[in-house]
Tab-separated table of C-alpha atoms (C1' of nucleotides) in Angstrom:
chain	number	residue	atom	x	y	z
P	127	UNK	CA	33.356	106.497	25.619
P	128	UNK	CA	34.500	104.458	22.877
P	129	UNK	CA	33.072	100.783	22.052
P	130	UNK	CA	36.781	99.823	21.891
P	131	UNK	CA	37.771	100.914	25.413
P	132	UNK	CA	34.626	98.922	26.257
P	133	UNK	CA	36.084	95.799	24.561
P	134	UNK	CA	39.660	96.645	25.920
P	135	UNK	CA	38.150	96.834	29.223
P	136	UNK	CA	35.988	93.430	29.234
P	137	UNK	CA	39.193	91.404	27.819
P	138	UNK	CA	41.394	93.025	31.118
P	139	UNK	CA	38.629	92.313	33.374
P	140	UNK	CA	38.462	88.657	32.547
P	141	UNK	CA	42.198	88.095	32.548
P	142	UNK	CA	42.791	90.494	35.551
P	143	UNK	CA	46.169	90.691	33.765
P	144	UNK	CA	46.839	93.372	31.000
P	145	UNK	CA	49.703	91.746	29.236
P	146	UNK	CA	47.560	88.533	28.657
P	147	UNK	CA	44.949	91.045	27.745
P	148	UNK	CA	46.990	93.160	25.241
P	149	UNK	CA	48.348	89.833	23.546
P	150	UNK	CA	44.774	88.736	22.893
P	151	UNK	CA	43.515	92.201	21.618
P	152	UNK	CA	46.945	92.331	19.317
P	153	UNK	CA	47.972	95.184	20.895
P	154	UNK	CA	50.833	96.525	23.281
P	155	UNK	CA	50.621	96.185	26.488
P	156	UNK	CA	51.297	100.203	28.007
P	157	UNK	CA	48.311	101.352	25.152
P	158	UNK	CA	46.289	98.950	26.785
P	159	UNK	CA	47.154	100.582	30.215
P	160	UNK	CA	46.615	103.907	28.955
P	161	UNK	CA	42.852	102.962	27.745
P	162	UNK	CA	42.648	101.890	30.805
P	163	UNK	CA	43.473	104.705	32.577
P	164	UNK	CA	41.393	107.042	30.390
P	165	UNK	CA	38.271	104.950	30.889
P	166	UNK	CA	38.542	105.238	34.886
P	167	UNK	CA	39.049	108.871	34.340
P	168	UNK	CA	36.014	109.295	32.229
P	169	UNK	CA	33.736	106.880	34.669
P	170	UNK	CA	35.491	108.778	37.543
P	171	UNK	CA	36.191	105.286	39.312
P	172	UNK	CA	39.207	102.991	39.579
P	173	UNK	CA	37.565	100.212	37.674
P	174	UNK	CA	40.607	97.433	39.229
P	175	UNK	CA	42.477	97.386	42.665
P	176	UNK	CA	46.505	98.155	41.658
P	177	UNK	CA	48.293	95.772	44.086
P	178	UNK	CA	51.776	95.967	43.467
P	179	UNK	CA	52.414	93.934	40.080
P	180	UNK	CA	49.034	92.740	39.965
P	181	UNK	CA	45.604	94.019	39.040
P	182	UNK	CA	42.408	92.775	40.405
P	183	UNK	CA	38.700	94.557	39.436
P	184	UNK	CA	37.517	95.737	42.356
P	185	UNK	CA	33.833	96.252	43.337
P	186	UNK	CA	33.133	98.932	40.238
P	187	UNK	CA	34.858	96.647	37.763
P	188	UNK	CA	32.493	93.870	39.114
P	189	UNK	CA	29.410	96.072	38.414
P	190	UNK	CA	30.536	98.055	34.999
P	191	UNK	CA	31.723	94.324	33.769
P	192	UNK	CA	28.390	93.147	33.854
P	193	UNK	CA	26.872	95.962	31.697
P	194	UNK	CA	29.505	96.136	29.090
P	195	UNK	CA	28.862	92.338	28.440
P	196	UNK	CA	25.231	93.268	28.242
P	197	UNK	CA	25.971	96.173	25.968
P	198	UNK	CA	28.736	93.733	23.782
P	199	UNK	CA	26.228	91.108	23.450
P	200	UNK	CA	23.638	92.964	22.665
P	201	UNK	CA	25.736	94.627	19.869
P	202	UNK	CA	27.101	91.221	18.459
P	203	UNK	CA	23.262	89.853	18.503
P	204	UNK	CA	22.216	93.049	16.435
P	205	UNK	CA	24.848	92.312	14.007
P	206	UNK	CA	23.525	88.537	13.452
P	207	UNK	CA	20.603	89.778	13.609
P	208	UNK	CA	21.302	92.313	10.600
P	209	UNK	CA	23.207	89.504	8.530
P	210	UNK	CA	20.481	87.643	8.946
P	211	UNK	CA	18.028	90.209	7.702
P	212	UNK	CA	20.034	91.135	4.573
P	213	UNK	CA	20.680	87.061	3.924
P	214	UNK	CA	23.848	86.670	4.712
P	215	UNK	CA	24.380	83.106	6.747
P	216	UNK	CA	28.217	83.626	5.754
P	217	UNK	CA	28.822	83.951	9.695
P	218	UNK	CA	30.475	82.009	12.068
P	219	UNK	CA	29.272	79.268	14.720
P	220	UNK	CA	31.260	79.660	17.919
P	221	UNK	CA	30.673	76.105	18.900
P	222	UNK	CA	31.470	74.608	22.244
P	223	UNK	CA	32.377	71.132	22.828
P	224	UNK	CA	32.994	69.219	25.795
P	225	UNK	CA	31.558	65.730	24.725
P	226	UNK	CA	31.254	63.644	21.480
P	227	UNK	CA	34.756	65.545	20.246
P	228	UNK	CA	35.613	62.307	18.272
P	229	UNK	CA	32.394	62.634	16.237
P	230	UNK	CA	33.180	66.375	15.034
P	231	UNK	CA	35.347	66.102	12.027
P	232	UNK	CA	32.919	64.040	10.675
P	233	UNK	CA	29.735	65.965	11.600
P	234	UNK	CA	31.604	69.018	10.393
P	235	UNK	CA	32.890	68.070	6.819
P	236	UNK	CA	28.868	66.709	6.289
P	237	UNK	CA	27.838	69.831	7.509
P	238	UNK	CA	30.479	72.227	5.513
P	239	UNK	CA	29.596	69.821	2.383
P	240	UNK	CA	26.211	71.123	2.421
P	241	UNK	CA	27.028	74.739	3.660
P	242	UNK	CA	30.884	75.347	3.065
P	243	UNK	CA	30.058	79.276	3.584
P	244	UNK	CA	29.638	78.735	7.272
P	245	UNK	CA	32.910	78.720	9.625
P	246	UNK	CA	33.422	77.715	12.952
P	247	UNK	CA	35.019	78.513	16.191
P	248	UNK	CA	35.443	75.354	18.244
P	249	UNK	CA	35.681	75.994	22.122
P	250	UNK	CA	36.985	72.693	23.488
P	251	UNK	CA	37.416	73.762	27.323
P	252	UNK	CA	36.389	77.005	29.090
P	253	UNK	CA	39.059	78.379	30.983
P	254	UNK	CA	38.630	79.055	34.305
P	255	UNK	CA	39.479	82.605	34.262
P	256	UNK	CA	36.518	83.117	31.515
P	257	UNK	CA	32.947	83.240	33.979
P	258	UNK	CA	31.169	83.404	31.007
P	259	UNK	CA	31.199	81.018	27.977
P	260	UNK	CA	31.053	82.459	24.849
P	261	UNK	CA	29.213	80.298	22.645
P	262	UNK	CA	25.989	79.713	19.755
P	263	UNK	CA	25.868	76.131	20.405
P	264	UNK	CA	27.626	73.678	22.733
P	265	UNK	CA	27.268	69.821	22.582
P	266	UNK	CA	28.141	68.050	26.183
P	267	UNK	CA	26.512	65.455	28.319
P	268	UNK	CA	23.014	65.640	29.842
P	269	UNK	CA	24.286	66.175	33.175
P	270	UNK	CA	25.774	69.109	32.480
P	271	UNK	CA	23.241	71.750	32.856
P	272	UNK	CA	24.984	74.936	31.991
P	273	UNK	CA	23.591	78.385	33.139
P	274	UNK	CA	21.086	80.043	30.941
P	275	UNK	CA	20.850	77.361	28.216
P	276	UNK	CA	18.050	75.701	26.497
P	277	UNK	CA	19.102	71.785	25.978
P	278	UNK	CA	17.636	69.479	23.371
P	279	UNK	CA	18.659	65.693	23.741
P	280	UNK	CA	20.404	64.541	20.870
P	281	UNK	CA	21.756	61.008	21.365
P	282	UNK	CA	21.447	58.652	23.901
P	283	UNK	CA	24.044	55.926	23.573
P	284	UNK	CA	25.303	52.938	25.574
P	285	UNK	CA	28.331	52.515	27.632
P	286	UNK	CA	30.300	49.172	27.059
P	287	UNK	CA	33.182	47.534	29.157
P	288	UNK	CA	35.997	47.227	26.952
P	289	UNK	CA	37.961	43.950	27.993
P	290	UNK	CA	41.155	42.147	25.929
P	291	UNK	CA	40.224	39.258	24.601
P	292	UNK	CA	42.395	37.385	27.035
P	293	UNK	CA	40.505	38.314	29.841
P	294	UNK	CA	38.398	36.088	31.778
P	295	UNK	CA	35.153	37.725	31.061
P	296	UNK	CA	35.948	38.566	27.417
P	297	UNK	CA	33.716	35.509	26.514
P	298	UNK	CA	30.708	36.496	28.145
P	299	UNK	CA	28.455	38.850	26.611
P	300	UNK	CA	27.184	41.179	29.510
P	301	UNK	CA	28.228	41.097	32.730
P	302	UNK	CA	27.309	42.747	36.051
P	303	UNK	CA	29.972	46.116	36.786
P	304	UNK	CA	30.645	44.898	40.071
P	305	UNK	CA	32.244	41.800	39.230
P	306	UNK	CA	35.107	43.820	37.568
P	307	UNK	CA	35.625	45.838	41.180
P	308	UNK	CA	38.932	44.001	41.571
P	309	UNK	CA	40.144	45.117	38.052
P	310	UNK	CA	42.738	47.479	36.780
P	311	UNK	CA	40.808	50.763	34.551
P	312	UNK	CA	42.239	52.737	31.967
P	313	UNK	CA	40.194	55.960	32.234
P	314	UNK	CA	39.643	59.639	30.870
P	315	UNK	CA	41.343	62.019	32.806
P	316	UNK	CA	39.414	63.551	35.808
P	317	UNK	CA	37.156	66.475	34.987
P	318	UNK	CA	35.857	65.435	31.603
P	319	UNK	CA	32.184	64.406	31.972
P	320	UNK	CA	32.590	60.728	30.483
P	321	UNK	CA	34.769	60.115	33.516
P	322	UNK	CA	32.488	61.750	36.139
P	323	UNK	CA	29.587	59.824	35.102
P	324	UNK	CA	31.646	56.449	34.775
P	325	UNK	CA	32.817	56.770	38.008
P	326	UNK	CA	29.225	57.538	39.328
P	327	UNK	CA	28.637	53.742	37.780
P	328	UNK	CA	31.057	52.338	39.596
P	329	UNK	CA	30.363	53.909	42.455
P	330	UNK	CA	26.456	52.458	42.114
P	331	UNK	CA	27.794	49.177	41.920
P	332	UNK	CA	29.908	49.794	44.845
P	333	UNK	CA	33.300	50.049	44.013
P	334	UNK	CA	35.770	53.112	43.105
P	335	UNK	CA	37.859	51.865	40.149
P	336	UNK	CA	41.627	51.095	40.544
P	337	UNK	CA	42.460	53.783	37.432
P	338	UNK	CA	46.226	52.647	35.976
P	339	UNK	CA	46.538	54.502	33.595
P	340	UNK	CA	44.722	58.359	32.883
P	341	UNK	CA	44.405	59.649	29.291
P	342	UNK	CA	42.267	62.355	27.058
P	343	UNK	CA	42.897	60.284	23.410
P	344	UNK	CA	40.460	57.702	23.193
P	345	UNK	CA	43.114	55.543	20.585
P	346	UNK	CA	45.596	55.715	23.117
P	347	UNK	CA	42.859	54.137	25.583
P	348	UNK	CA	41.581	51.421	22.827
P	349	UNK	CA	45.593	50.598	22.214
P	350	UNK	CA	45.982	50.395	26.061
P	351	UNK	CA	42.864	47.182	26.699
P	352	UNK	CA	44.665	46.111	23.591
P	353	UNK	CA	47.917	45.650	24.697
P	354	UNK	CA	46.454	43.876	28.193
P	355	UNK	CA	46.998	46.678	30.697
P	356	UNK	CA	43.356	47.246	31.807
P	357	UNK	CA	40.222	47.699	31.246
P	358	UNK	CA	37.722	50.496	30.166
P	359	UNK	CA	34.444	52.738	29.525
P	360	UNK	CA	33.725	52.644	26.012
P	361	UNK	CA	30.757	54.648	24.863
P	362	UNK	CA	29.011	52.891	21.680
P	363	UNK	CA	28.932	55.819	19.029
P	364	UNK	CA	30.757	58.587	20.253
P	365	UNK	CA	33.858	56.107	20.919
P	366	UNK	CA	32.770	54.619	17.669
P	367	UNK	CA	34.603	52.664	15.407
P	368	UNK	CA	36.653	48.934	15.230
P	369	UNK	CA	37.796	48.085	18.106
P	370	UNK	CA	39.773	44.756	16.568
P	371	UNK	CA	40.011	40.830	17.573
P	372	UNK	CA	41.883	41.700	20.594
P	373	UNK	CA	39.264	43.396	22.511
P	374	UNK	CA	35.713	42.449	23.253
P	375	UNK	CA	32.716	45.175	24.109
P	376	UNK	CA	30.773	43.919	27.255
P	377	UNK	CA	27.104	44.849	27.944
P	378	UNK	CA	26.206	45.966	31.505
P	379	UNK	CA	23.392	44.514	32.866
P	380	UNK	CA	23.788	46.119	36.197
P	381	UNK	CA	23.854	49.612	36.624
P	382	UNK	CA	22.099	50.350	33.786
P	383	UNK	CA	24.885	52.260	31.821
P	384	UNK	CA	24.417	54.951	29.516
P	385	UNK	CA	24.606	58.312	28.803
P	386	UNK	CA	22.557	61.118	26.666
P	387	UNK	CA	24.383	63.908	24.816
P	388	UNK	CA	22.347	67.459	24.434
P	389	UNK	CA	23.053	70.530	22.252
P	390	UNK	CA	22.620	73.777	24.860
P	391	UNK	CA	21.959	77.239	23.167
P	392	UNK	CA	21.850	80.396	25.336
P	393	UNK	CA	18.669	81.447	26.000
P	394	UNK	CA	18.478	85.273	26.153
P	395	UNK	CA	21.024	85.598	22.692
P	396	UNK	CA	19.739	85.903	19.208
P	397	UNK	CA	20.958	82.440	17.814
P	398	UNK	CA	22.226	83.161	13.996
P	399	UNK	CA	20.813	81.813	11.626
P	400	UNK	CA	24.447	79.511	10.567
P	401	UNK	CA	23.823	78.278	14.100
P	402	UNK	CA	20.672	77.411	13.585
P	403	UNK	CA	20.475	75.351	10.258
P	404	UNK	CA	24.145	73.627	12.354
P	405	UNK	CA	21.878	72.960	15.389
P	406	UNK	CA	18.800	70.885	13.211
P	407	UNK	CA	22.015	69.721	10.911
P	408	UNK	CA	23.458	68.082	14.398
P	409	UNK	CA	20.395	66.599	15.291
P	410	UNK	CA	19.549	64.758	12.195
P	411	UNK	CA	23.221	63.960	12.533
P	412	UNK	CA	22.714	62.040	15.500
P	413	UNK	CA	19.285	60.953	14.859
P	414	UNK	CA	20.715	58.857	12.165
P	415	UNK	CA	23.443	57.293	14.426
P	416	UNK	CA	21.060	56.626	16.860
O	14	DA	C1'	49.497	122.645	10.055
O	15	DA	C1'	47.357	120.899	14.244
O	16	DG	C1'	45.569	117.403	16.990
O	17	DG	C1'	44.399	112.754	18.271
O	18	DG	C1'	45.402	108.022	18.605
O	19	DC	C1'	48.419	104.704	18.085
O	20	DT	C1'	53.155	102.534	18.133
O	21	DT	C1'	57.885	101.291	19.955
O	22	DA	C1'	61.450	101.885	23.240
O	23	DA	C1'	63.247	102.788	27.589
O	24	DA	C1'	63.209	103.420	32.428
O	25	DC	C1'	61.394	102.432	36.700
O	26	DA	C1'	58.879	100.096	40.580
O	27	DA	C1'	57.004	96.137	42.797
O	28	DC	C1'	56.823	91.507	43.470
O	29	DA	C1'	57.891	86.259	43.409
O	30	DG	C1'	61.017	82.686	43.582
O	31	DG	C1'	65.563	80.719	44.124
O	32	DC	C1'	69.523	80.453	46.797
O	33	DA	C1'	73.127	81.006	50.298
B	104	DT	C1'	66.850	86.957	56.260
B	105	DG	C1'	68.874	89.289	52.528
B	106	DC	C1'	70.366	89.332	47.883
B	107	DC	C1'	69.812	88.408	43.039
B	108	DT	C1'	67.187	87.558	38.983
B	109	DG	C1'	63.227	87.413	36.197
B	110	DT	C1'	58.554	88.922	35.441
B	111	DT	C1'	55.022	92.228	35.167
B	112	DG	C1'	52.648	96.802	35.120
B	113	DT	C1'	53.084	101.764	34.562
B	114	DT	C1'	54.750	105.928	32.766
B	115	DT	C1'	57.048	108.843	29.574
B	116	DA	C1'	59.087	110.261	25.228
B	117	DA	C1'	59.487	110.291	20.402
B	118	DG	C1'	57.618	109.293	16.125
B	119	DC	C1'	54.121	107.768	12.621
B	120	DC	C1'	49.630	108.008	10.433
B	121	DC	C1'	45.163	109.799	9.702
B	122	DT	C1'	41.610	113.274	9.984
B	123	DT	C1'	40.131	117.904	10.274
DNA sequence: AAGGGCTTAAACAACAGGCA
DNA sequence: TGCCTGTTGTTTAAGCCCTT
């Protein structure tokens, strides 16, 4: 049995679809098949149900998955290990994000000025297909508690209502949420965690906002209040920056509205040693923001 | 030279979706 | 419902490269 066939077989398995599979690996599709093949011979088991065009892993696959990510990630720990041992922090981070993405190409270039050895591999969404993230590090909110991870908070920041100036609050300071229940939101598209926990703050103050427009871009949301279509969430530093005389940033006195951001780390892995000096880099980072 | 492992190319089968 | 078309997975054959 051949580590490769092992790494052939844990790329099909998460696909369940060989030509995805092969693409990924770089290589064609029927050697892929015939790895396969040869692997169930060896174990003696079909390792995937063949159901007409499509492959599923069956109850074997489930069970031989599970080990040969045990055995992989044991291997790849050993090797950061090693690196680590004979000095080398030359590695990669493979570094999950799924909040604060506006604030990484600055915390990166500070961090790469100091250590412009280290690489990265962002991870901006896990797809569905994947059951297990892949990742050193991961920043997201604090109310996402992902499986097997250690979190440590690293900024706790306040969530503004973003009016245009010619609204009829914009020349109040702070305001209660629930006197903006009749108004028209520009919003984050559902799923991302800034919009789950927004709408849990509307729903606190008893409302469920009237969303007009949906978007992922933050600019495109600032140049939306701008232009008088709506109002919005806007999180002090992550959403950070000018926001211009035609908008004004409301406090909320009522729900209290903020958020913390954490940085996660698996807890079983070996974390290498590039993702540690990143991880105490991040939360000087945004000890100093705070 | 022989054997193993890989590649590309071709042929085939099974299925999904569109359409009449 | 039946046909057509496109997609996808599998198998086989021929050839290349590397190791023994």
């Amino acid at each position: 049995m051949e580590l490769l066939q092992l790494k052939y077989f844990q790329t099909v398995a998460r696909y369940e679809h060989v030509t995805r599979a092969a693409e990924e690996l770089h290589i064609p599709q029927p050697a892929l098949s015939k790895t396969i093949s040869l692997l169930e011979k060896e174990l003696g088991v079909l390792l995937f149900d063949r159901r007409g065009k499509y492959i599923h892993l069956n109850q074997y696959g489930r069970a031989f998955l599970k080990r040969v990510e045990q055995a992989l990630t044991a291997i790849e720990d050993g090797k950061n290990e090693l690196n680590d041992l004979a000095g080398k922090t030359s590695g990669g981070v493979k570094l999950a994000v799924l909040a604060a993405s506006n604030l990484l190409p600055e915390l990166l270039s500070s961090f790469r000025k100091e250590y412009p050895h280290i690489s990265f591999n962002l991870i901006q969404h896990f797809p569905s297909s994947i059951t297990k993230p892949d990742f050193d590090l991961c920043i997201s909110s604090s109310t996402m508690k992902l499986e097997g991870t250690n979190s440590t908070p690293i900024v706790k920041e306040e969530i503004f209502l973003a009016v245009p100036v010619e609204h009829p609050l914009a020349k109040r300071t702070s305001i209660h949420l629930s006197e903006v229940a009749g108004d028209d939101f520009i919003s984050l598209k559902a799923g991302q965690s800034l919009r789950e926990i927004t709408d849990s703050f509307c729903q606190y103050a008893g409302f469920t906002p009237h969303i007009i427009f949906e978007s992922d871009d933050p600019s495109t949301v600032r140049g939306l209040i701008r232009a008088g279509q709506g109002i919005a969430f806007i999180p002090a530093i992550t959403w950070g920056g000018a926001t211009g005389s035609s908008m004004k940033l409301l406090h909320i006195d009522e729900p209290v509205c903020e958020r913390t951001l954490s940085l996660s780390y698996t807890v079983e892995r070996y974390l290498p040693q590039a993702a540690r000096l990143f991880r105490q880099f991040a939360i000087d980072y945004f000890a100093k923001l705070g």
